[in-house]
Tab-separated table of C-alpha atoms in Angstrom:
chain	number	residue	atom	x	y	z
A	264	MET	CA	-0.073	0.154	-0.098
A	265	GLU	CA	1.271	3.597	-0.555
A	266	LEU	CA	0.824	6.340	1.580
A	267	LYS	CA	1.075	10.407	0.109
A	268	VAL	CA	3.510	12.409	2.233
A	269	ILE	CA	2.827	16.091	2.321
A	270	ASN	CA	5.290	19.115	2.678
A	271	ASP	CA	5.109	22.143	4.588
A	272	LYS	CA	2.719	23.276	2.511
A	273	GLY	CA	0.337	20.203	3.049
A	274	LYS	CA	0.539	19.657	-1.113
A	275	SER	CA	1.416	15.463	-1.742
A	276	ALA	CA	4.838	15.490	-2.430
A	277	ALA	CA	5.666	11.825	-3.087
A	278	THR	CA	4.417	8.015	-1.590
A	279	VAL	CA	5.857	6.102	1.282
A	280	ALA	CA	5.079	2.168	0.964
A	281	ALA	CA	3.512	0.877	3.918
A	282	SER	CA	2.084	-2.710	5.147
A	283	ASP	CA	-1.319	-3.970	4.207
A	284	ALA	CA	-1.851	-5.471	7.615
A	285	LEU	CA	-1.817	-1.858	9.510
A	286	PHE	CA	-3.425	0.480	6.659
A	287	GLY	CA	-5.081	-1.466	4.239
A	288	ARG	CA	-7.316	-3.541	6.897
A	289	ASP	CA	-11.028	-3.687	6.791
A	290	TYR	CA	-12.874	-1.490	9.570
A	291	ASN	CA	-14.322	-3.445	12.442
A	292	GLU	CA	-16.617	-1.139	14.560
A	293	SER	CA	-17.244	-3.562	17.091
A	294	LEU	CA	-13.188	-4.438	18.115
A	295	VAL	CA	-12.584	-0.406	18.032
A	296	HIS	CA	-15.600	0.121	19.741
A	297	GLN	CA	-14.134	-1.999	22.077
A	298	ILE	CA	-10.672	-1.133	23.152
A	299	VAL	CA	-11.929	2.660	22.908
A	300	ILE	CA	-13.660	1.914	26.156
A	301	ALA	CA	-11.506	-0.492	27.671
A	302	TYR	CA	-9.058	2.408	27.773
A	303	GLN	CA	-11.248	5.178	28.884
A	304	ALA	CA	-12.330	2.238	31.941
A	305	ASN	CA	-8.717	1.338	32.423
A	306	ALA	CA	-8.095	5.203	32.853
A	307	ARG	CA	-10.333	5.212	35.730
A	308	MET	CA	-9.145	5.665	39.524
A	309	GLY	CA	-11.300	4.691	42.237
A	310	THR	CA	-12.006	7.951	44.086
A	311	ARG	CA	-14.927	7.848	45.138
A	312	ALA	CA	-16.620	6.919	48.559
A	313	GLN	CA	-19.960	6.759	49.647
A	314	LYS	CA	-21.380	5.591	53.230
A	315	GLY	CA	-22.807	2.186	54.277
A	316	ARG	CA	-25.404	1.505	57.272
A	317	SER	CA	-22.309	0.493	59.613
A	318	ASP	CA	-20.218	3.535	58.331
A	319	VAL	CA	-23.161	6.609	59.181
A	320	ARG	CA	-22.035	8.470	62.593
A	321	HIS	CA	-26.186	7.494	64.301
A	322	SER	CA	-27.033	6.166	67.734
A	323	HIS	CA	-27.973	2.290	67.043
A	324	LYS	CA	-30.914	2.876	69.684
A	325	LYS	CA	-34.650	1.308	68.582
A	326	PRO	CA	-36.343	5.273	67.546
A	327	TRP	CA	-39.660	3.483	69.360
A	328	ARG	CA	-40.841	0.493	70.911
A	329	GLN	CA	-41.692	-2.564	68.671
A	330	LYS	CA	-45.170	-2.105	68.539
A	331	GLY	CA	-48.193	-0.309	69.922
A	332	THR	CA	-47.523	3.390	68.638
A	333	GLY	CA	-49.294	2.642	64.457
A	334	ARG	CA	-46.540	3.210	63.067
A	335	ALA	CA	-44.136	0.857	60.934
A	336	ARG	CA	-41.614	-0.771	63.108
A	337	SER	CA	-38.110	0.277	62.656
A	338	GLY	CA	-35.361	-1.048	64.303
A	339	ASP	CA	-32.518	1.515	63.559
A	340	VAL	CA	-32.151	5.386	62.171
A	341	ALA	CA	-29.061	4.291	60.250
A	342	SER	CA	-31.812	2.422	58.114
A	343	PRO	CA	-30.762	3.340	53.902
A	344	LEU	CA	-34.563	3.744	53.841
A	345	TRP	CA	-34.230	6.936	56.565
A	346	ARG	CA	-33.116	10.351	55.649
A	347	GLY	CA	-29.552	10.230	55.787
A	348	GLY	CA	-29.402	6.633	56.337
A	349	GLY	CA	-26.175	4.636	54.987
A	350	LYS	CA	-26.320	3.394	51.273
A	351	ILE	CA	-27.148	-0.540	50.217
A	352	PHE	CA	-24.604	-0.531	47.988
A	353	PRO	CA	-22.103	2.152	48.457
A	354	ASN	CA	-19.253	3.115	45.982
A	355	LEU	CA	-15.754	2.279	47.149
A	356	PRO	CA	-12.201	3.611	46.411
A	357	ASP	CA	-11.066	0.134	45.812
A	358	GLU	CA	-13.580	-0.450	43.175
A	359	ASN	CA	-11.949	-1.998	40.274
A	360	PHE	CA	-12.909	-0.625	36.560
A	361	SER	CA	-10.831	-2.167	34.093
A	362	HIS	CA	-11.704	-3.903	31.328
A	363	LYS	CA	-9.467	-7.083	29.654
A	364	VAL	CA	-8.330	-6.790	25.918
A	365	ASN	CA	-5.934	-9.468	24.478
A	366	ARG	CA	-3.013	-8.070	22.601
A	367	LYS	CA	-3.692	-9.630	20.008
A	368	MET	CA	-7.408	-7.713	20.057
A	369	TYR	CA	-5.487	-4.479	20.905
A	370	ARG	CA	-3.064	-4.880	17.792
A	371	ALA	CA	-6.167	-5.283	15.537
A	372	GLY	CA	-7.967	-3.029	16.722
A	373	MET	CA	-5.728	-0.362	16.331
A	374	CYS	CA	-4.305	-1.276	13.043
A	375	SER	CA	-8.285	-0.791	11.812
A	376	ILE	CA	-8.508	3.005	12.771
A	377	LEU	CA	-5.106	3.827	11.114
A	378	SER	CA	-6.651	1.489	8.241
A	379	GLN	CA	-10.011	3.195	8.091
A	380	LEU	CA	-7.960	7.158	8.866
A	381	ALA	CA	-5.860	6.135	5.476
A	382	ARG	CA	-8.815	5.515	4.064
A	383	GLU	CA	-10.996	8.420	4.613
A	384	GLU	CA	-7.094	10.516	3.725
A	385	ARG	CA	-7.073	11.700	7.838
A	386	LEU	CA	-4.081	10.030	7.605
A	387	LYS	CA	-0.751	12.343	6.256
A	388	VAL	CA	2.619	10.990	6.221
A	389	VAL	CA	5.433	13.995	6.760
A	390	GLU	CA	9.560	13.340	6.237
A	391	SER	CA	9.993	14.831	9.764
A	392	PHE	CA	7.657	17.381	11.936
A	393	SER	CA	9.756	20.096	14.074
A	394	VAL	CA	9.801	23.248	15.013
A	395	GLU	CA	13.155	25.535	15.279
A	396	ALA	CA	12.404	26.752	19.133
A	397	PRO	CA	9.584	26.346	21.912
A	398	LYS	CA	7.012	29.015	20.877
A	399	THR	CA	3.117	28.354	20.176
A	400	LYS	CA	2.906	30.696	17.550
A	401	LEU	CA	5.437	28.701	15.424
A	402	LEU	CA	3.729	25.710	15.621
A	403	SER	CA	0.253	26.719	15.029
A	404	GLN	CA	1.461	28.906	11.899
A	405	LYS	CA	3.010	25.624	11.069
A	406	LEU	CA	0.018	23.819	10.613
A	407	LYS	CA	-1.928	26.493	9.098
A	408	ASN	CA	0.520	26.239	6.365
A	409	MET	CA	0.093	22.695	5.919
A	410	GLY	CA	-4.406	23.639	6.079
A	411	LEU	CA	-4.933	21.462	9.427
A	412	ALA	CA	-6.841	22.161	12.673
A	413	SER	CA	-7.227	19.627	14.679
A	414	THR	CA	-4.180	17.528	14.342
A	415	LEU	CA	-2.576	14.597	16.301
A	416	VAL	CA	1.317	14.629	15.689
A	417	ILE	CA	2.820	11.041	16.008
A	418	THR	CA	6.498	10.720	16.024
A	419	ASP	CA	9.237	8.727	16.572
A	420	SER	CA	10.147	10.561	19.903
A	421	VAL	CA	8.927	13.978	20.792
A	422	ASP	CA	11.338	16.238	20.937
A	423	GLN	CA	11.139	19.250	24.128
A	424	ASN	CA	10.479	22.235	21.162
A	425	LEU	CA	7.566	20.165	19.741
A	426	ALA	CA	6.344	19.173	23.074
A	427	LEU	CA	6.616	22.837	24.850
A	428	SER	CA	4.891	24.504	21.409
A	429	SER	CA	1.640	22.350	21.601
A	430	ARG	CA	0.923	22.350	25.415
A	431	ASN	CA	-1.272	25.694	24.722
A	432	LEU	CA	-2.896	24.390	21.533
A	433	VAL	CA	-6.202	23.118	22.241
A	434	ASN	CA	-6.579	20.896	18.974
A	435	VAL	CA	-3.248	19.815	18.380
A	436	ARG	CA	-1.812	17.337	20.535
A	437	VAL	CA	1.833	15.875	19.908
A	438	LEU	CA	2.498	12.011	21.030
A	439	ASP	CA	5.742	9.310	20.694
A	440	VAL	CA	4.214	6.051	18.590
A	441	ASP	CA	5.037	3.982	22.074
A	442	HIS	CA	2.330	6.574	23.475
A	443	ALA	CA	-0.106	6.335	21.431
A	444	ASP	CA	-3.717	5.847	21.857
A	445	PRO	CA	-7.441	4.732	20.153
A	446	VAL	CA	-9.137	7.544	22.098
A	447	SER	CA	-6.527	10.213	20.403
A	448	LEU	CA	-6.624	8.573	17.372
A	449	ILE	CA	-10.216	8.643	16.659
A	450	GLN	CA	-10.887	11.923	18.600
A	451	PHE	CA	-8.927	14.369	15.904
A	452	ASP	CA	-10.020	15.396	12.602
A	453	SER	CA	-6.047	14.720	10.862
A	454	VAL	CA	-3.475	12.306	11.989
A	455	ILE	CA	-0.212	13.426	11.316
A	456	LEU	CA	2.741	10.630	10.953
A	457	THR	CA	6.723	10.785	10.339
A	458	LYS	CA	8.035	8.242	8.445
A	459	LYS	CA	9.965	6.993	10.914
A	460	ALA	CA	6.463	6.653	13.433
A	461	VAL	CA	5.473	4.370	10.205
A	462	ALA	CA	8.043	1.910	10.557
A	463	ARG	CA	7.955	2.094	14.039
A	464	PHE	CA	4.404	1.563	14.331
A	465	GLU	CA	4.703	-1.779	11.621
A	466	GLU	CA	7.127	-2.917	14.141
A	467	ILE	CA	4.860	-3.209	17.466
A	468	LEU	CA	1.776	-3.904	15.724
A	469	LYS	CA	3.101	-6.506	13.650
């Protein structure tokens, strides 16, 4: 499969050979959905906690006698049925949200996303991608000249100038290949890959 290589003006300058297994795979929507949900779930942390009926600070005395008052019997004001009582099934800090995805499935899902991006011409390849100084304006102007707005830039390694230049741009994210994730790939309108990043993807997703 051939991928188009664009220049600094966003024009097609050449082509680069790419693996059909990585960029020519059929789109598997259910698999992509599964790995995206799993990635987001695995990022969750158990930071919430609620009190059960044994945790709330209430007296454990019976509020009124069992019989003779005409009211329903009650044994504890910490009951979940009462206002201020404990929760029946409280959320706990050690709650586990993680989803398991096999390595083979994850790699196939990533290849499916990359293939669909290439099919929709949202995937751009460049020789290299860098800025001369750590200035947001330089990176913003560079992307504007290429005709790109919402963009994910994936390089083989992120230098300091590029990382610092992208921090204040809301619609731009810079990642290296080893930290590319399915959520970022589908989040942006365009994805830029350097030639070395393409080779690295073929190495780790084969």
